[in-house]
PDB file of C-alpha atoms and ligand atoms in Angstrom:
ATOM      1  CA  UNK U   1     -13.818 -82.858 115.645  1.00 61.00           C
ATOM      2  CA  UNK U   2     -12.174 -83.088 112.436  1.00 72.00           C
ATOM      3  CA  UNK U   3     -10.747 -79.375 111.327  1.00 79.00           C
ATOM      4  CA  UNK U   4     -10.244 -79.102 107.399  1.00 81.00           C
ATOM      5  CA  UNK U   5      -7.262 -76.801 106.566  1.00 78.00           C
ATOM      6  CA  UNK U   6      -7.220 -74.727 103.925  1.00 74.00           C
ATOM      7  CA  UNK U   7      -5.009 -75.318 100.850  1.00 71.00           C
ATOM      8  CA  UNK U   8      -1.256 -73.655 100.710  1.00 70.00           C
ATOM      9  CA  UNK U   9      -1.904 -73.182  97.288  1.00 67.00           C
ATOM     10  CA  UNK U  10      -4.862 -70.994  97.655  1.00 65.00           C
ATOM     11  CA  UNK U  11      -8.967 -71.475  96.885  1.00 71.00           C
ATOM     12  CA  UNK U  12      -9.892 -74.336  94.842  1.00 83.00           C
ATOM     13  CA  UNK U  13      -6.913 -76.768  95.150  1.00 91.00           C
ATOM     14  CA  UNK U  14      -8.533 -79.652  93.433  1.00 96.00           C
ATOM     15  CA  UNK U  15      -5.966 -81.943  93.872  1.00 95.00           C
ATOM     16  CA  UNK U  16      -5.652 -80.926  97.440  1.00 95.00           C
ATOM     17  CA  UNK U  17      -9.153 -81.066  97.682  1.00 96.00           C
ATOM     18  CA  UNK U  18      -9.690 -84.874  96.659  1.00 97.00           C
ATOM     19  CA  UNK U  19      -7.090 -85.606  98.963  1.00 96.00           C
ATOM     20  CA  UNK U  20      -8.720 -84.048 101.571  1.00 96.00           C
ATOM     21  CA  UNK U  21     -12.444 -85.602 100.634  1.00 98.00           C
ATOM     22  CA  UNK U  22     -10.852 -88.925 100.271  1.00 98.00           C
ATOM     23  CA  UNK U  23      -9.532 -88.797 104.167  1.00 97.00           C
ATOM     24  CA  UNK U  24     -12.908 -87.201 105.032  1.00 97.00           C
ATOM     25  CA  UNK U  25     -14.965 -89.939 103.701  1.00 98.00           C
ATOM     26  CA  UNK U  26     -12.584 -93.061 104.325  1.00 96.00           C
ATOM     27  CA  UNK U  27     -14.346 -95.563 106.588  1.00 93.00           C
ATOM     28  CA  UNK U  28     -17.963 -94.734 106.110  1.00 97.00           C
ATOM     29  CA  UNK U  29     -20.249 -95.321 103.223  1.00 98.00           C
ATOM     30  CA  UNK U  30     -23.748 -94.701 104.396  1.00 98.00           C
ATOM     31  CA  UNK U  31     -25.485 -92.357 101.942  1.00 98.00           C
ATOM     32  CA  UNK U  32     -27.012 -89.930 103.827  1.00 98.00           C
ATOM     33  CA  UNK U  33     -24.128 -89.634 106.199  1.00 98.00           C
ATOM     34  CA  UNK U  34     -21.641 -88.897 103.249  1.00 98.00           C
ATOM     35  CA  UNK U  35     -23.724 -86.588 101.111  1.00 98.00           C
ATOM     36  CA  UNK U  36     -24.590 -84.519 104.627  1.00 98.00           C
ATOM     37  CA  UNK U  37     -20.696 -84.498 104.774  1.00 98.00           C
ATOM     38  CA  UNK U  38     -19.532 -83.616 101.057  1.00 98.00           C
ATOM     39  CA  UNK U  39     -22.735 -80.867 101.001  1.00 98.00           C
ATOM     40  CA  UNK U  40     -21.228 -79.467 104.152  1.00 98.00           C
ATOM     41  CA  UNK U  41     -17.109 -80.007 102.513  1.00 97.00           C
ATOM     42  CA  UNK U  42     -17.754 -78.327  99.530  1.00 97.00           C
ATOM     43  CA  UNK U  43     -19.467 -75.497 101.527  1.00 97.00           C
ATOM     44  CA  UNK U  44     -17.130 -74.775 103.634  1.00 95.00           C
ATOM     45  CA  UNK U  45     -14.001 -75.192 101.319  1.00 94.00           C
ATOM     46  CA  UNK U  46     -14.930 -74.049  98.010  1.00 95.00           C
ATOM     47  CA  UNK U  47     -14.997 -70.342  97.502  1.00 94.00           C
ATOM     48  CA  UNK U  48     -17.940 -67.881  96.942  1.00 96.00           C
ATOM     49  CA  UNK U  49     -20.815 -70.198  97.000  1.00 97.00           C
ATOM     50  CA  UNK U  50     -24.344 -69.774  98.534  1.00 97.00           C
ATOM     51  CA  UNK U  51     -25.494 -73.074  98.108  1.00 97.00           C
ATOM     52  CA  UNK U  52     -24.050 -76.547  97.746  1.00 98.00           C
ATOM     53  CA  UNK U  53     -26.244 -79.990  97.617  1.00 98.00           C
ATOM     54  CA  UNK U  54     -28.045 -82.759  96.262  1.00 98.00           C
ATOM     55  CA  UNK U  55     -31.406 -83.132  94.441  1.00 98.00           C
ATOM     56  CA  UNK U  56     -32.420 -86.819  94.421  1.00 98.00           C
ATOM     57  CA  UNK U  57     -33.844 -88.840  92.043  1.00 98.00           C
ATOM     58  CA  UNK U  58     -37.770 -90.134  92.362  1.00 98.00           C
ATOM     59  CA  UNK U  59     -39.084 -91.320  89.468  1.00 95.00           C
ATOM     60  CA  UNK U  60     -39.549 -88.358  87.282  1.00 92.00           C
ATOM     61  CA  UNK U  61     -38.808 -85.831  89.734  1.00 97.00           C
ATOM     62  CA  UNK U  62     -36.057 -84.427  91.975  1.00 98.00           C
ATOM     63  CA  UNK U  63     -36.087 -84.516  96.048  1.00 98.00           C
ATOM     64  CA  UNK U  64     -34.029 -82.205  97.791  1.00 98.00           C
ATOM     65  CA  UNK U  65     -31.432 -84.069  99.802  1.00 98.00           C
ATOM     66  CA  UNK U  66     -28.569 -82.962 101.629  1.00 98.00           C
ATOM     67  CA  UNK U  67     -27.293 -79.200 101.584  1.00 98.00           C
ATOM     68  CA  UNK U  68     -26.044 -76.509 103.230  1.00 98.00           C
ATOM     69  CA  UNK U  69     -27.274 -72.631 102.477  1.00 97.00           C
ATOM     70  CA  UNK U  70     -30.972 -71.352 102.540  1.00 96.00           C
ATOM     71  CA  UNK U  71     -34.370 -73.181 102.366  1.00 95.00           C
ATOM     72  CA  UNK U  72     -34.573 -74.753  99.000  1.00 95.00           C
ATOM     73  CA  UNK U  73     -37.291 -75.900  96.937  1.00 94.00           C
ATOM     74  CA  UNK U  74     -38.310 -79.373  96.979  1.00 97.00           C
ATOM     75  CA  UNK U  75     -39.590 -81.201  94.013  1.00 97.00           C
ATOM     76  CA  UNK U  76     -38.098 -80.161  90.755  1.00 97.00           C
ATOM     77  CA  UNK U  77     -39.743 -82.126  87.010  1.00 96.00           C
ATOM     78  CA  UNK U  78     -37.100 -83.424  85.040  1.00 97.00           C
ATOM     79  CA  UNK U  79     -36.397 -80.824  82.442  1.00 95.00           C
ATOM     80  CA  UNK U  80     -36.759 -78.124  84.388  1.00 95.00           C
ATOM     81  CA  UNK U  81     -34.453 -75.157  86.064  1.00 96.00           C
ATOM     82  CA  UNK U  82     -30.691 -76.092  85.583  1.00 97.00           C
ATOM     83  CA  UNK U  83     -31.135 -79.492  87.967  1.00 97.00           C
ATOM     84  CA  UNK U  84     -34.036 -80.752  85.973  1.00 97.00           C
ATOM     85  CA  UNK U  85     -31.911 -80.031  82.534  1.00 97.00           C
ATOM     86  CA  UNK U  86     -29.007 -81.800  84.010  1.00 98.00           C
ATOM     87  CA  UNK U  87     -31.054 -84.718  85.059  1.00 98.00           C
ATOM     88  CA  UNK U  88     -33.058 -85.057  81.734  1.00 97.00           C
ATOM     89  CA  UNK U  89     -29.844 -84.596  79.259  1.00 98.00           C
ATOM     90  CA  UNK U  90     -26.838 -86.654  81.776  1.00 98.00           C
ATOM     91  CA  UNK U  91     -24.765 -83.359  81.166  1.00 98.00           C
ATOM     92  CA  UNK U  92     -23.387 -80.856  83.356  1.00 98.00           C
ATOM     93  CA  UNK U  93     -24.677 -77.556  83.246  1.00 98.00           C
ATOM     94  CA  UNK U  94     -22.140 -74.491  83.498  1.00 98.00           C
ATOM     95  CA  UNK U  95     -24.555 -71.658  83.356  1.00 98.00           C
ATOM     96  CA  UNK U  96     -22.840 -68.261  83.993  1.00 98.00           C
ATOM     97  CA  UNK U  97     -25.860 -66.147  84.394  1.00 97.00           C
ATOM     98  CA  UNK U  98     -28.815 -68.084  85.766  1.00 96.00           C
ATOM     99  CA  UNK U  99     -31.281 -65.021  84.908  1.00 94.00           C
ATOM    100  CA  UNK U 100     -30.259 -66.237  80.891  1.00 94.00           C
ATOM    101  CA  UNK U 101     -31.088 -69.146  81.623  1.00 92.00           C
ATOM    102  CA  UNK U 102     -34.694 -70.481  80.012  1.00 87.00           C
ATOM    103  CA  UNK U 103     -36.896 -71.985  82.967  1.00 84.00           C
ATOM    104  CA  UNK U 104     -34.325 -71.311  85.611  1.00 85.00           C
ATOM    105  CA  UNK U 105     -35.883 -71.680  89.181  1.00 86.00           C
ATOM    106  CA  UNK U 106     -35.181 -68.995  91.310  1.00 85.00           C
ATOM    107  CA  UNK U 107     -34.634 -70.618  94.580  1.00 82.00           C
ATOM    108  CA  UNK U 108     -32.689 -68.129  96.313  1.00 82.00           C
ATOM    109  CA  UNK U 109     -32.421 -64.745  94.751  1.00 85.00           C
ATOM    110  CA  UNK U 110     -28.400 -64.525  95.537  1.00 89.00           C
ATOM    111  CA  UNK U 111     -27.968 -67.274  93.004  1.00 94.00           C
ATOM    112  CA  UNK U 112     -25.816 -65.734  90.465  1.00 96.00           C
ATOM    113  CA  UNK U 113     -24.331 -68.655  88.496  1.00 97.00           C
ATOM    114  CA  UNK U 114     -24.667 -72.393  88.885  1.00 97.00           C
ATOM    115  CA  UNK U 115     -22.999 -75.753  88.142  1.00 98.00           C
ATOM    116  CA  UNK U 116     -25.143 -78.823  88.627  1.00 98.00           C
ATOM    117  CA  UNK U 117     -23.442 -82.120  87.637  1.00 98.00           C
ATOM    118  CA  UNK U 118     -25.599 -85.710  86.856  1.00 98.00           C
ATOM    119  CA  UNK U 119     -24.263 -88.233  89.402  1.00 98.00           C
ATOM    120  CA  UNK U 120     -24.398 -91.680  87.988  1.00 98.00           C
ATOM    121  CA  UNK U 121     -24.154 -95.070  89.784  1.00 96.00           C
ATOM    122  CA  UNK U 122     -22.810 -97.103  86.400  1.00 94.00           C
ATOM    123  CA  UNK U 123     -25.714 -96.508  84.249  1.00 95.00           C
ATOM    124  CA  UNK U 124     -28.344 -95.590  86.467  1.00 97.00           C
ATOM    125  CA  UNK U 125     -28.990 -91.605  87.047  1.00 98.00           C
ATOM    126  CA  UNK U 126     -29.466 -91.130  91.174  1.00 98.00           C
ATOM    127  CA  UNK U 127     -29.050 -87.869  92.214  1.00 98.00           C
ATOM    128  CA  UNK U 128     -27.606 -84.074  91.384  1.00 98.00           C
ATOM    129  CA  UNK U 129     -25.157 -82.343  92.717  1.00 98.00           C
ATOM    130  CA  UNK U 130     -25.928 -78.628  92.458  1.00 98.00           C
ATOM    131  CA  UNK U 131     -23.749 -75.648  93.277  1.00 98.00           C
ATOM    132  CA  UNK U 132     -25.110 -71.845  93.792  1.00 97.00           C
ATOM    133  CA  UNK U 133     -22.670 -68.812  93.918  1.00 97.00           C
ATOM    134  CA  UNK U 134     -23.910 -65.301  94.409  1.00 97.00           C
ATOM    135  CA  UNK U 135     -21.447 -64.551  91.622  1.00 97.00           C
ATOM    136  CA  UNK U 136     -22.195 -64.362  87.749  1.00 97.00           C
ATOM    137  CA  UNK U 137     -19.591 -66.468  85.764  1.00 97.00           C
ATOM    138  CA  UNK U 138     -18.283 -68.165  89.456  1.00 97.00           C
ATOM    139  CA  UNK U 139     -17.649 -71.500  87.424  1.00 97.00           C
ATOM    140  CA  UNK U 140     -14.723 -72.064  85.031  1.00 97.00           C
ATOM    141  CA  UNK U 141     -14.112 -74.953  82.998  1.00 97.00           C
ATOM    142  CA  UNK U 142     -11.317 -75.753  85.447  1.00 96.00           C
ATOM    143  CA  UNK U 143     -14.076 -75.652  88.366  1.00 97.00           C
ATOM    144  CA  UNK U 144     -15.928 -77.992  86.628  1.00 98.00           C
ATOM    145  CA  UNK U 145     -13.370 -80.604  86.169  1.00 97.00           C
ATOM    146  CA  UNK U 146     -12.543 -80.150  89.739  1.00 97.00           C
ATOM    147  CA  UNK U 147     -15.830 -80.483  90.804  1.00 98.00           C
ATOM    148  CA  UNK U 148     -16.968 -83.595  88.470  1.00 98.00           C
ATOM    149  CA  UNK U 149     -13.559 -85.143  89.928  1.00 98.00           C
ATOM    150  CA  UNK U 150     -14.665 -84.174  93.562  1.00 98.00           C
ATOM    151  CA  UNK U 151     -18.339 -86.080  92.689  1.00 98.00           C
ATOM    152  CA  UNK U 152     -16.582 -88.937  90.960  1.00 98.00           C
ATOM    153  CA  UNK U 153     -15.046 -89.643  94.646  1.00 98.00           C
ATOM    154  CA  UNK U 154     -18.005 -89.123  96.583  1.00 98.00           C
ATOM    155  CA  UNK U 155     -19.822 -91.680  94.674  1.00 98.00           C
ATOM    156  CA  UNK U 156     -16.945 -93.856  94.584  1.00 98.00           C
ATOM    157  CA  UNK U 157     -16.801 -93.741  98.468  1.00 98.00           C
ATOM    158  CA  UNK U 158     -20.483 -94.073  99.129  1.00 98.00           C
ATOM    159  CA  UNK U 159     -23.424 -96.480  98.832  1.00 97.00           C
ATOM    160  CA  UNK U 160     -25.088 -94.825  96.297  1.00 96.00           C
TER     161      UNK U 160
HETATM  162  N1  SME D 201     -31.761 -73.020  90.671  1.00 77.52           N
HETATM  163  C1  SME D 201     -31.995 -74.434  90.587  1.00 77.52           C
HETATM  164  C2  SME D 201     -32.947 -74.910  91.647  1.00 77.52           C
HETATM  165  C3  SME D 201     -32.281 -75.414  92.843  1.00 77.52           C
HETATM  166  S1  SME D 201     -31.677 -74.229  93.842  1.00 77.52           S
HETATM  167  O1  SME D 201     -30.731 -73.383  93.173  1.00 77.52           O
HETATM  168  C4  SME D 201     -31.048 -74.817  95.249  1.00 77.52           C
HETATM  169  C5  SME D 201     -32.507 -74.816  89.211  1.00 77.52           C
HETATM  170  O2  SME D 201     -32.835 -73.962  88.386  1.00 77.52           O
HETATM  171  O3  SME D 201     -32.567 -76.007  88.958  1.00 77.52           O
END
């Protein structure tokens, strides 16, 4: 069994936590196996989240892939909710206050705030990663670096 520890530093350690992600995910690079993995990673070592996971891509729409937290909904339309925006634009979305947010889909009514970042193989758009906390305004600008970093590794490390 393979224990994570947590960081001396304190809660989201992003150097720390690359390190960490990088030993985690060494010598595998089966898809579903890592995102099951870096869902479960970020869940268990980022603070003050409800949900953490992948929407992936099918043609114009997102599939729910690998997460941990509550039931999710399935299919999202490009465009639409936070995922759907980040999918259709390529950007991250920061949103501190989902409830502000136009079109937002209320999967799990703890969802506060949200980051969902675009993850790219070269050119080609394949998935979302999405990230739920029950708190408004959980994500800094620092968080998102981290995070986009933390991504950039995963799909570096995987057969995406
Ligand atoms: N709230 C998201 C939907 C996905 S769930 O949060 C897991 C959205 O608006 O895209």
């Amino acid at each position: 069994m393979i224990e994570l520890q947590p960081s001396e530093q304190g809660l989201d350690d992003y150097p720390f936590l690359v390190a960490q992600l990088q030993a985690l995910l060494a010598g595998e690079r089966d898809f579903i196996a890592n995102a099951a993995q870096f869902s479960a990673f970020l869940f268990q070592q980022i603070g003050d989240l409800n949900w953490a996971g992948f929407y992936l891509v099918r043609g114009e729409e997102l599939v729910l892939g690998p997460f941990q937290g509550n039931v999710a909904c399935v299919r999202i339309p490009f465009g639409r909710g936070v995922c759907g925006v980040a999918a259709a634009s390529g950007n991250t979305q920061r949103v501190d206050d989902v409830h502000a947010f136009a079109g937002h889909i209320a999967c799990d009514s703890a969802s506060n705030s949200e980051l969902v970042v675009p993850l790219f193989k070269g050119e080609r758009l394949f998935a979302v990663l999405d990230l739920d906390s029950p708190s408004l305004a959980r994500f800094s600008a620092a968080d998102q670096a981290g995070i986009e970093r933390l991504a950039e590794v995963f799909v570096e490390l995987t057969d995406c």
